[in-house]
Amino acid sequence: MSLPSTDPHSAAELVRTVQAGETTAAALLAAARARAEAASGLNALISLNDHADEQAVAVQSRLAAGESLPLAGLPMVIKDNLNLNGTRTTCGSRMLEHYVSPYTATAVQRLLDAGAVIVGKANMDEFAMGSSGESSAFGPTLNPWDTSRVTGGTSSGSAAVVAAGLVPVSLGSDTGGSVRQPAALCGVYGLKPTYGRVSRYGLVAHASSLDQIGPVARSAADLALLMNVIAGHDGRDATSLDAPPAFAAGTPEDLRGLRVGVITESLGGNTAGVSAVLNATLDALRGAGASVAEVSLPALKHAIATYYLISMPEASSNLARYDGMVYGSREPGGDVLGSMTRTRERGFGREVQRRIMIGTYALSSGYYDAYYSKATRVRRLIANEFSAAFADFNVLVTPTSPFPAFRLGEKMNDPLTMYAADVDTVAVNLAGLPALSVPAGFEEVDGKRLPVGVQFIAPALQDELLVRIAGGLEGIGAVRAEEAPGYAG
Ligand code: GLN
């Protein structure tokens, strides 16, 4: 089976055709569903949204009433850790297999208010823990570029649906790289906004001081379109920043004079193909008049240890609520403690259990100072090194991942190797910075072209600069989201 031809339209173009009356929200929804059906072998969706038809009808009547809807009729997919009233929100876990959301996340509500139609909920690593898309209780997501390989994680389905052309844009979440890394491995754009830029209200918490919702797209202009809708202050999230979005689609950055710092610590340990794509991107930047120099952030060598010593304790605390009493599918029988124990044993997969145990250990009395507390101090050191680097550079660059998509099963039994896949992404979350992965080229492996992403990191609140740089790189042909070739299955 091969995929029907990838939808050639951008989100902006689809919205324009609905606004102009050339097509309808219902027609776009039907087309997206047909593509989802044809691509079901990717296992990119956990559920379809039963309320999508109502949403499409509502869009048409609002348009008829003269409302202006910036995302009119746009078919979208959202990660299955984002609540949408009346739909299942499983977080890729058996624990929440039957959980139906009683409310809608702020970012999702803003999409609906702007006229988007939610086609379905995307597959993901369980509770957004993983780097491959394989830890989902609903099975792994397959990479549309090579279905024997992973998509990257944890927003595995969100990246796969955009790469395979089911929808032009989707939402994921990024705690340590989960939007950027699958975007890189699937050949699309993924933005992790500044911490606080997009409300976390209604995003199921993994590690609250790191979590951020972000868009996946096939162009810089579509990232801008989405960010203008989802970003901005929300009184329901205490960490929400009052920084109204000002993303201008179609105004690429003039790359002349841009000061680009390449992070020295990210240059070792990459595959030859990843190094070649990074170098080609840097050459393109130089060719366009940017200045490129190396900059060292020595504390980054502690980034992975620091990230996991902060994210696991936060996760162990956030996941304490799933005991089958109020949250989680209860395993009945015996006394309360027995029921809770069985609920957590059966409801959580291996990776989630591992993190709850390590996280609890790192927070326990006697170990707190040695692990969690020390990690919070190294976190500050990392943030300080970024600030110092931004005194000399407008943006920093690294590969998004040291390697392209690896084979299904290759790292599943070796957690440390899996964690090492996050070497280029986690420091950004520790420092709360915005970062964007752009599709910058390919590495050929076993006769297949596998996408390679390059990551741009900006100072806090300069998310707009990242999207403009991506636009500038598109303008000179240095980055581009190509159509995934379809798959045999
Ligand atoms: N791979 C990282 C982890 O497993 C990132 C997760 C994320 O960003 N949600 O924690």
Coordinates of C-alpha atoms and ligand atoms in Angstrom, one line a residue:
M1 CA 0.0 0.0 0.0
S2 CA 1.2 3.5 -0.7
L3 CA 0.0 6.7 0.7
P4 CA -2.3 8.9 -1.5
S5 CA -0.4 11.9 -2.7
T6 CA 0.5 14.2 0.1
D7 CA -1.7 17.2 0.5
P8 CA 0.3 19.9 -1.3
H9 CA -1.4 22.7 0.6
S10 CA 0.1 24.7 3.4
A11 CA -2.1 25.5 6.4
A12 CA -2.3 29.1 5.3
E13 CA -3.4 28.0 1.8
L14 CA -6.1 25.7 3.2
V15 CA -7.5 28.4 5.5
R16 CA -7.6 30.8 2.5
T17 CA -9.6 28.4 0.4
V18 CA -12.2 27.9 3.2
Q19 CA -12.4 31.7 3.8
A20 CA -12.9 32.3 0.1
G21 CA -15.6 29.7 -0.1
E22 CA -13.7 27.5 -2.5
T23 CA -14.0 24.6 -0.2
T24 CA -15.6 23.8 3.2
A25 CA -14.3 22.7 6.6
A26 CA -16.3 19.5 6.1
A27 CA -14.6 18.7 2.8
L28 CA -11.1 19.3 4.3
L29 CA -12.1 17.1 7.3
A30 CA -13.2 14.3 5.0
A31 CA -10.0 14.5 3.0
A32 CA -7.9 14.4 6.2
R33 CA -9.9 11.4 7.4
A34 CA -9.3 9.6 4.1
R35 CA -5.6 10.2 4.4
A36 CA -5.6 9.1 8.0
E37 CA -7.3 5.9 7.0
A38 CA -4.8 5.2 4.1
A39 CA -1.9 5.9 6.5
S40 CA -3.2 3.9 9.4
G41 CA -0.2 1.6 9.2
L42 CA 1.9 4.3 10.7
N43 CA -0.1 4.0 13.9
A44 CA 0.2 7.8 14.3
L45 CA -3.3 8.4 15.8
I46 CA -4.7 6.9 19.0
S47 CA -8.2 8.1 18.3
L48 CA -10.3 10.1 15.9
N49 CA -12.4 13.0 17.2
D50 CA -16.1 12.1 17.1
H51 CA -17.0 15.8 17.5
A52 CA -15.1 16.9 14.4
D53 CA -18.2 17.0 12.2
E54 CA -19.9 19.4 14.7
Q55 CA -16.7 21.5 14.7
A56 CA -16.7 21.7 10.9
V57 CA -20.4 22.7 10.8
A58 CA -19.8 25.4 13.5
V59 CA -16.9 26.9 11.4
Q60 CA -19.2 27.3 8.4
S61 CA -21.9 29.0 10.3
R62 CA -19.5 31.3 12.1
L63 CA -18.0 32.2 8.7
A64 CA -21.5 32.8 7.3
A65 CA -22.2 35.1 10.3
G66 CA -19.2 37.2 9.2
E67 CA -16.7 36.1 11.8
S68 CA -13.1 36.2 10.8
L69 CA -11.4 33.0 11.7
P70 CA -7.6 32.8 11.3
L71 CA -7.6 29.0 11.2
A72 CA -11.0 28.6 9.3
G73 CA -11.6 24.9 8.7
L74 CA -8.0 23.9 9.2
P75 CA -7.8 20.2 9.9
M76 CA -5.4 19.5 12.8
V77 CA -4.1 16.7 15.0
I78 CA -3.2 17.2 18.7
K79 CA -1.0 15.1 20.9
D80 CA -3.0 12.8 23.2
N81 CA -1.8 14.6 26.4
L82 CA -3.9 17.6 25.4
N83 CA -7.4 17.7 26.8
L84 CA -10.3 18.2 24.4
N85 CA -13.7 18.1 26.1
G86 CA -15.6 14.9 25.5
T87 CA -12.7 13.0 23.9
R88 CA -10.3 10.4 25.3
T89 CA -7.0 11.7 26.6
T90 CA -4.8 8.6 27.1
C91 CA -1.3 10.1 27.3
G92 CA -0.3 6.9 25.5
S93 CA -0.9 5.0 28.7
R94 CA -3.1 2.0 29.7
M95 CA -3.7 4.0 32.9
L96 CA -5.8 6.6 31.1
E97 CA -7.1 4.3 28.4
H98 CA -10.7 5.1 29.2
Y99 CA -10.3 8.7 30.5
V100 CA -12.6 11.2 28.8
S101 CA -11.6 14.8 29.2
P102 CA -14.2 17.0 31.0
Y103 CA -12.6 20.2 29.7
T104 CA -10.4 21.6 27.0
A105 CA -6.8 22.8 27.2
T106 CA -6.3 26.5 26.6
A107 CA -4.1 26.1 23.6
V108 CA -6.7 23.7 22.0
Q109 CA -9.5 26.0 22.9
R110 CA -7.7 28.8 21.1
L111 CA -7.4 26.6 18.0
L112 CA -11.1 25.9 18.1
D113 CA -12.0 29.6 18.6
A114 CA -9.8 30.4 15.6
G115 CA -11.8 27.9 13.5
A116 CA -9.5 24.8 13.5
V117 CA -11.1 21.3 13.3
I118 CA -9.5 18.6 15.4
V119 CA -9.3 15.4 13.3
G120 CA -7.8 13.2 16.0
K121 CA -5.4 12.7 18.9
A122 CA -1.8 11.7 18.1
N123 CA 0.1 8.7 19.4
M124 CA 2.9 9.5 21.9
D125 CA 5.4 7.9 24.2
E126 CA 3.6 7.0 27.5
F127 CA 3.2 10.2 29.6
A128 CA 5.7 11.9 27.2
M129 CA 8.6 9.8 28.4
G130 CA 10.9 8.4 25.8
S131 CA 12.9 9.4 22.7
S132 CA 11.6 7.1 20.1
G133 CA 7.8 6.9 20.1
E134 CA 7.9 3.3 21.2
S135 CA 6.8 3.5 24.8
S136 CA 3.1 4.0 23.9
A137 CA 0.7 1.5 25.3
F138 CA -0.9 1.7 21.9
G139 CA 2.2 0.5 20.0
P140 CA 5.0 2.4 18.3
T141 CA 4.5 5.1 15.7
L142 CA 6.4 4.3 12.4
N143 CA 8.5 6.8 10.5
P144 CA 6.9 7.7 7.2
W145 CA 10.4 7.9 5.6
D146 CA 11.2 4.3 6.6
T147 CA 8.7 2.2 8.5
S148 CA 11.3 0.0 10.0
R149 CA 12.5 3.0 11.9
V150 CA 11.3 5.2 14.8
T151 CA 9.8 8.7 14.5
G152 CA 11.6 10.0 17.6
G153 CA 9.7 10.9 20.6
T154 CA 7.7 11.8 22.4
S155 CA 5.4 13.7 20.0
S156 CA 5.7 10.8 17.6
G157 CA 2.3 10.9 16.1
S158 CA 2.3 14.7 15.8
A159 CA 5.4 14.6 13.7
A160 CA 4.4 11.6 11.6
V161 CA 1.0 13.0 10.6
V162 CA 2.6 16.2 9.3
A163 CA 5.4 14.4 7.5
A164 CA 3.0 11.9 5.9
G165 CA 0.7 14.7 4.8
L166 CA -2.4 13.8 6.8
V167 CA -2.6 17.4 8.1
P168 CA -0.3 20.4 7.5
V169 CA 0.1 21.2 11.2
S170 CA -0.2 19.6 14.6
L171 CA 0.5 20.3 18.3
G172 CA 2.9 18.4 20.4
S173 CA 4.6 19.0 23.8
D174 CA 8.3 19.4 24.6
T175 CA 9.7 18.7 28.0
G176 CA 13.2 17.8 26.9
G177 CA 13.0 17.7 23.1
S178 CA 9.7 16.0 22.3
V179 CA 8.6 18.4 19.6
R180 CA 12.0 19.1 18.1
Q181 CA 13.4 15.6 18.0
P182 CA 10.5 13.8 16.2
A183 CA 10.2 16.8 13.9
A184 CA 13.9 16.4 13.0
L185 CA 13.6 12.6 12.5
C186 CA 10.5 13.0 10.3
G187 CA 11.8 16.0 8.2
V188 CA 9.4 18.7 9.4
Y189 CA 9.6 21.9 11.6
G190 CA 9.1 21.7 15.3
L191 CA 9.1 24.7 17.7
K192 CA 9.6 24.5 21.5
P193 CA 8.4 28.0 22.6
T194 CA 9.9 30.0 25.5
Y195 CA 8.7 28.5 28.8
G196 CA 5.5 30.4 29.6
R197 CA 4.7 31.5 26.1
V198 CA 2.0 28.9 25.5
S199 CA -0.4 28.1 28.4
R200 CA 0.1 24.6 29.9
Y201 CA -3.5 24.6 31.2
G202 CA -5.0 21.3 30.1
L203 CA -1.7 19.7 29.1
V204 CA -1.2 16.6 31.2
A205 CA 1.8 17.3 33.3
H206 CA 5.1 15.4 32.9
A207 CA 7.7 17.7 34.5
S208 CA 6.0 21.0 35.1
S209 CA 9.0 23.3 35.2
L210 CA 10.0 22.0 31.7
D211 CA 6.8 21.2 29.8
Q212 CA 5.8 23.4 26.9
I213 CA 3.3 22.9 24.1
G214 CA 4.6 23.5 20.6
P215 CA 3.6 23.3 16.9
V216 CA 4.8 21.0 14.2
A217 CA 4.5 22.2 10.6
R218 CA 5.9 22.0 7.1
S219 CA 6.9 25.7 6.8
A220 CA 8.0 28.7 8.8
A221 CA 4.8 30.6 7.7
D222 CA 2.6 27.9 9.2
L223 CA 4.5 27.9 12.5
A224 CA 3.8 31.7 12.6
L225 CA 0.1 31.1 11.8
L226 CA -0.2 28.7 14.7
M227 CA 1.9 30.5 17.3
N228 CA -0.2 33.7 16.7
V229 CA -3.2 31.7 17.8
I230 CA -1.9 29.6 20.7
A231 CA 0.6 31.9 22.4
G232 CA -0.3 34.6 24.9
H233 CA -1.2 35.1 28.5
D234 CA -3.6 32.7 30.3
G235 CA -4.7 33.3 33.8
R236 CA -5.2 29.6 34.3
D237 CA -1.5 28.8 34.1
A238 CA 0.5 30.5 36.9
T239 CA 3.7 30.4 34.8
S240 CA 2.1 32.0 31.7
L241 CA 3.9 35.1 30.5
D242 CA 2.2 38.2 29.3
A243 CA 4.0 38.4 26.0
P244 CA 1.5 38.7 23.1
P245 CA 2.7 36.8 20.0
A246 CA 3.9 38.9 17.1
F247 CA 4.8 36.3 14.4
A248 CA 4.7 37.8 11.0
A249 CA 4.3 35.2 8.3
G250 CA 6.2 36.0 5.1
T251 CA 8.8 38.3 6.6
P252 CA 11.9 36.2 6.6
E253 CA 14.9 37.4 8.5
D254 CA 17.6 39.1 6.5
L255 CA 20.4 36.8 7.4
R256 CA 23.1 39.4 6.7
G257 CA 24.9 40.3 9.9
L258 CA 23.2 37.6 12.0
R259 CA 25.7 36.4 14.6
V260 CA 25.4 32.6 14.8
G261 CA 27.2 30.6 17.5
V262 CA 27.8 26.9 17.0
I263 CA 27.9 25.1 20.3
T264 CA 31.2 23.3 20.5
E265 CA 29.8 20.6 22.8
S266 CA 27.3 19.5 20.1
L267 CA 30.0 18.9 17.5
G268 CA 31.3 15.5 18.8
G269 CA 29.5 12.2 18.5
N270 CA 27.3 13.0 15.5
T271 CA 27.0 10.7 12.5
A272 CA 28.8 11.7 9.3
G273 CA 25.5 12.6 7.7
V274 CA 24.4 14.8 10.6
S275 CA 27.7 16.6 10.6
A276 CA 27.5 17.2 6.8
V277 CA 24.0 18.6 7.0
L278 CA 25.0 20.9 9.9
N279 CA 28.0 22.1 8.0
A280 CA 26.0 22.7 4.8
T281 CA 23.5 24.8 6.9
L282 CA 26.4 26.8 8.4
D283 CA 27.8 27.4 4.9
A284 CA 24.4 28.6 3.7
L285 CA 24.2 31.0 6.6
R286 CA 27.7 32.3 5.8
G287 CA 26.8 32.6 2.1
A288 CA 23.8 34.7 3.1
G289 CA 26.1 37.1 5.1
A290 CA 25.8 35.7 8.6
S291 CA 28.8 35.4 10.7
V292 CA 29.4 32.0 12.2
A293 CA 31.7 31.1 15.1
E294 CA 32.0 28.4 17.7
V295 CA 31.1 29.0 21.3
S296 CA 31.7 26.6 24.2
L297 CA 29.1 26.0 27.0
P298 CA 31.1 23.6 29.2
A299 CA 28.2 22.9 31.6
L300 CA 26.3 21.3 28.8
K301 CA 28.2 18.1 29.4
H302 CA 26.0 17.8 32.5
A303 CA 22.8 18.5 30.6
I304 CA 21.4 15.0 30.4
A305 CA 22.1 14.1 34.0
T306 CA 20.7 17.4 35.2
Y307 CA 17.6 17.0 33.0
Y308 CA 16.8 13.5 34.2
L309 CA 17.4 14.4 37.9
I310 CA 14.9 17.2 37.6
S311 CA 12.3 15.7 35.2
M312 CA 12.1 12.3 37.0
P313 CA 11.4 13.8 40.5
E314 CA 8.8 16.2 39.0
A315 CA 7.2 13.3 37.1
S316 CA 7.2 11.1 40.2
S317 CA 5.2 13.8 42.0
N318 CA 2.9 14.6 39.1
L319 CA 2.1 10.9 38.5
A320 CA 1.2 10.2 42.1
R321 CA -2.4 11.1 41.3
Y322 CA -2.9 8.0 39.2
D323 CA -3.8 5.5 41.8
G324 CA -7.2 4.4 40.6
M325 CA -9.1 6.4 43.2
V326 CA -9.7 9.7 41.4
Y327 CA -7.5 9.2 38.3
G328 CA -6.6 6.1 36.4
S329 CA -8.3 2.8 35.6
R330 CA -8.8 1.2 38.9
E331 CA -7.8 -2.5 39.4
P332 CA -10.4 -3.7 41.9
G333 CA -10.3 -6.2 44.7
G334 CA -8.5 -6.5 48.0
D335 CA -8.0 -3.5 50.3
V336 CA -7.3 0.1 49.2
L337 CA -3.5 -0.3 49.2
G338 CA -3.7 -3.5 47.2
S339 CA -5.9 -1.9 44.7
M340 CA -3.6 1.1 44.3
T341 CA -0.6 -1.1 44.0
R342 CA -2.2 -3.2 41.3
T343 CA -3.5 -0.1 39.5
R344 CA 0.0 1.4 39.3
E345 CA 1.6 -1.9 38.4
R346 CA -0.7 -2.7 35.6
G347 CA -1.5 0.8 34.4
F348 CA 2.1 2.1 34.0
G349 CA 4.6 0.8 31.5
R350 CA 8.2 0.0 32.3
E351 CA 9.7 3.4 31.5
V352 CA 7.1 5.3 33.5
Q353 CA 7.7 2.9 36.5
R354 CA 11.4 3.3 36.2
R355 CA 11.1 7.1 36.3
I356 CA 8.7 7.1 39.3
M357 CA 11.2 5.0 41.2
I358 CA 14.3 7.0 40.3
G359 CA 12.4 10.3 40.8
T360 CA 11.2 9.3 44.2
Y361 CA 14.6 8.1 45.2
A362 CA 16.2 11.4 44.1
L363 CA 13.7 13.3 46.3
S364 CA 14.0 11.2 49.4
S365 CA 15.5 12.4 52.5
G366 CA 19.3 11.8 52.5
Y367 CA 19.5 11.9 48.7
Y368 CA 17.7 15.1 48.0
D369 CA 20.8 17.3 48.5
A370 CA 23.1 15.0 46.5
Y371 CA 20.7 14.6 43.5
Y372 CA 17.7 16.9 43.1
S373 CA 19.0 19.9 44.8
K374 CA 22.4 19.7 43.1
A375 CA 20.7 19.3 39.7
T376 CA 18.7 22.5 40.3
R377 CA 22.1 24.3 40.9
V378 CA 23.6 22.9 37.7
R379 CA 20.4 24.0 35.9
R380 CA 21.2 27.6 36.9
L381 CA 24.8 27.2 35.7
I382 CA 23.5 26.0 32.3
A383 CA 21.1 28.9 32.1
N384 CA 23.9 31.3 33.0
E385 CA 26.1 29.9 30.2
F386 CA 23.4 30.4 27.7
S387 CA 22.9 34.0 28.8
A388 CA 26.7 34.6 28.5
A389 CA 26.7 33.2 25.0
F390 CA 23.8 35.4 23.9
A391 CA 25.9 38.4 24.8
D392 CA 28.0 37.6 21.7
F393 CA 25.5 35.8 19.4
N394 CA 21.9 36.3 18.2
V395 CA 21.3 32.6 18.0
L396 CA 23.0 29.3 18.8
V397 CA 23.0 26.3 16.6
T398 CA 23.4 22.5 17.2
P399 CA 22.1 19.4 15.4
T400 CA 18.7 18.5 16.8
S401 CA 19.7 14.9 17.2
P402 CA 23.2 13.3 16.9
F403 CA 21.8 10.7 14.5
P404 CA 18.8 10.2 12.1
A405 CA 15.9 7.8 12.9
F406 CA 17.2 4.6 14.4
R407 CA 15.6 1.1 14.0
L408 CA 12.5 0.1 16.0
G409 CA 13.7 -1.8 19.0
E410 CA 17.3 -0.7 18.7
K411 CA 17.4 1.2 22.0
M412 CA 14.3 0.0 23.9
N413 CA 16.2 -2.3 26.3
D414 CA 18.9 0.2 27.0
P415 CA 17.5 3.3 28.8
L416 CA 20.8 5.1 29.1
T417 CA 21.4 4.9 25.3
M418 CA 17.8 6.1 24.8
Y419 CA 18.4 9.1 27.2
A420 CA 21.6 9.9 25.3
A421 CA 19.5 10.7 22.2
D422 CA 18.4 13.9 24.0
V423 CA 21.9 15.3 24.3
D424 CA 21.2 18.3 22.0
T425 CA 17.7 19.2 23.2
V426 CA 17.3 19.0 27.0
A427 CA 19.5 22.0 28.0
V428 CA 17.0 24.3 26.2
N429 CA 14.2 23.2 28.5
L430 CA 16.4 23.5 31.6
A431 CA 17.0 27.1 30.6
G432 CA 13.4 27.9 29.5
L433 CA 14.6 29.0 26.1
P434 CA 12.8 28.8 22.7
A435 CA 14.3 26.5 20.1
L436 CA 13.3 25.4 16.6
S437 CA 14.3 22.3 14.6
V438 CA 14.3 22.9 10.9
P439 CA 14.5 20.2 8.2
A440 CA 17.9 20.8 6.8
G441 CA 18.8 17.7 4.8
F442 CA 19.2 14.0 4.7
E443 CA 21.5 11.2 5.6
E444 CA 21.4 8.2 3.4
V445 CA 21.3 4.9 5.4
D446 CA 20.8 1.5 3.8
G447 CA 19.6 3.1 0.6
K448 CA 17.0 5.3 2.4
R449 CA 17.0 9.0 2.8
L450 CA 16.5 9.8 6.4
P451 CA 15.8 13.4 7.4
V452 CA 18.2 15.4 9.5
G453 CA 17.3 18.5 11.6
V454 CA 19.3 21.5 12.7
Q455 CA 18.3 23.3 15.9
F456 CA 18.3 27.0 16.4
I457 CA 18.2 28.4 20.0
A458 CA 17.3 32.0 20.8
P459 CA 17.2 34.1 24.0
A460 CA 13.9 33.9 26.0
L461 CA 10.9 35.5 24.3
Q462 CA 12.7 35.6 20.9
D463 CA 10.6 32.8 19.4
E464 CA 9.6 35.2 16.6
L465 CA 13.3 35.5 15.6
L466 CA 13.6 31.7 15.2
V467 CA 10.7 31.6 12.9
R468 CA 12.0 34.5 10.8
I469 CA 15.4 32.8 10.5
A470 CA 13.7 29.6 9.3
G471 CA 11.9 31.8 6.8
G472 CA 15.2 33.3 5.7
L473 CA 16.7 29.8 5.3
E474 CA 13.7 28.7 3.3
G475 CA 14.2 31.7 1.0
I476 CA 17.7 30.7 0.1
G477 CA 16.7 27.0 -0.3
A478 CA 18.8 25.8 2.7
V479 CA 15.8 24.2 4.5
R480 CA 12.7 22.6 3.2
A481 CA 10.1 20.1 4.4
E482 CA 10.0 17.5 1.6
E483 CA 7.2 15.1 1.1
A484 CA 7.7 11.8 2.7
P485 CA 7.9 9.2 0.0
G486 CA 5.0 7.0 1.2
Y487 CA 5.5 3.5 2.6
A488 CA 5.0 -0.1 1.7
G489 CA 3.1 -2.0 4.3
Ligands
GLN1 N1 13.2 12.3 25.8 C1 12.9 13.1 26.9 C2 12.3 12.3 28.0 O1 12.1 11.2 27.8 C3 12.0 14.2 26.4 C4 10.6 14.0 26.8 C5 9.7 15.2 26.4 O2 10.2 16.2 25.9 N2 8.4 15.0 26.7 O3 12.1 12.8 29.1

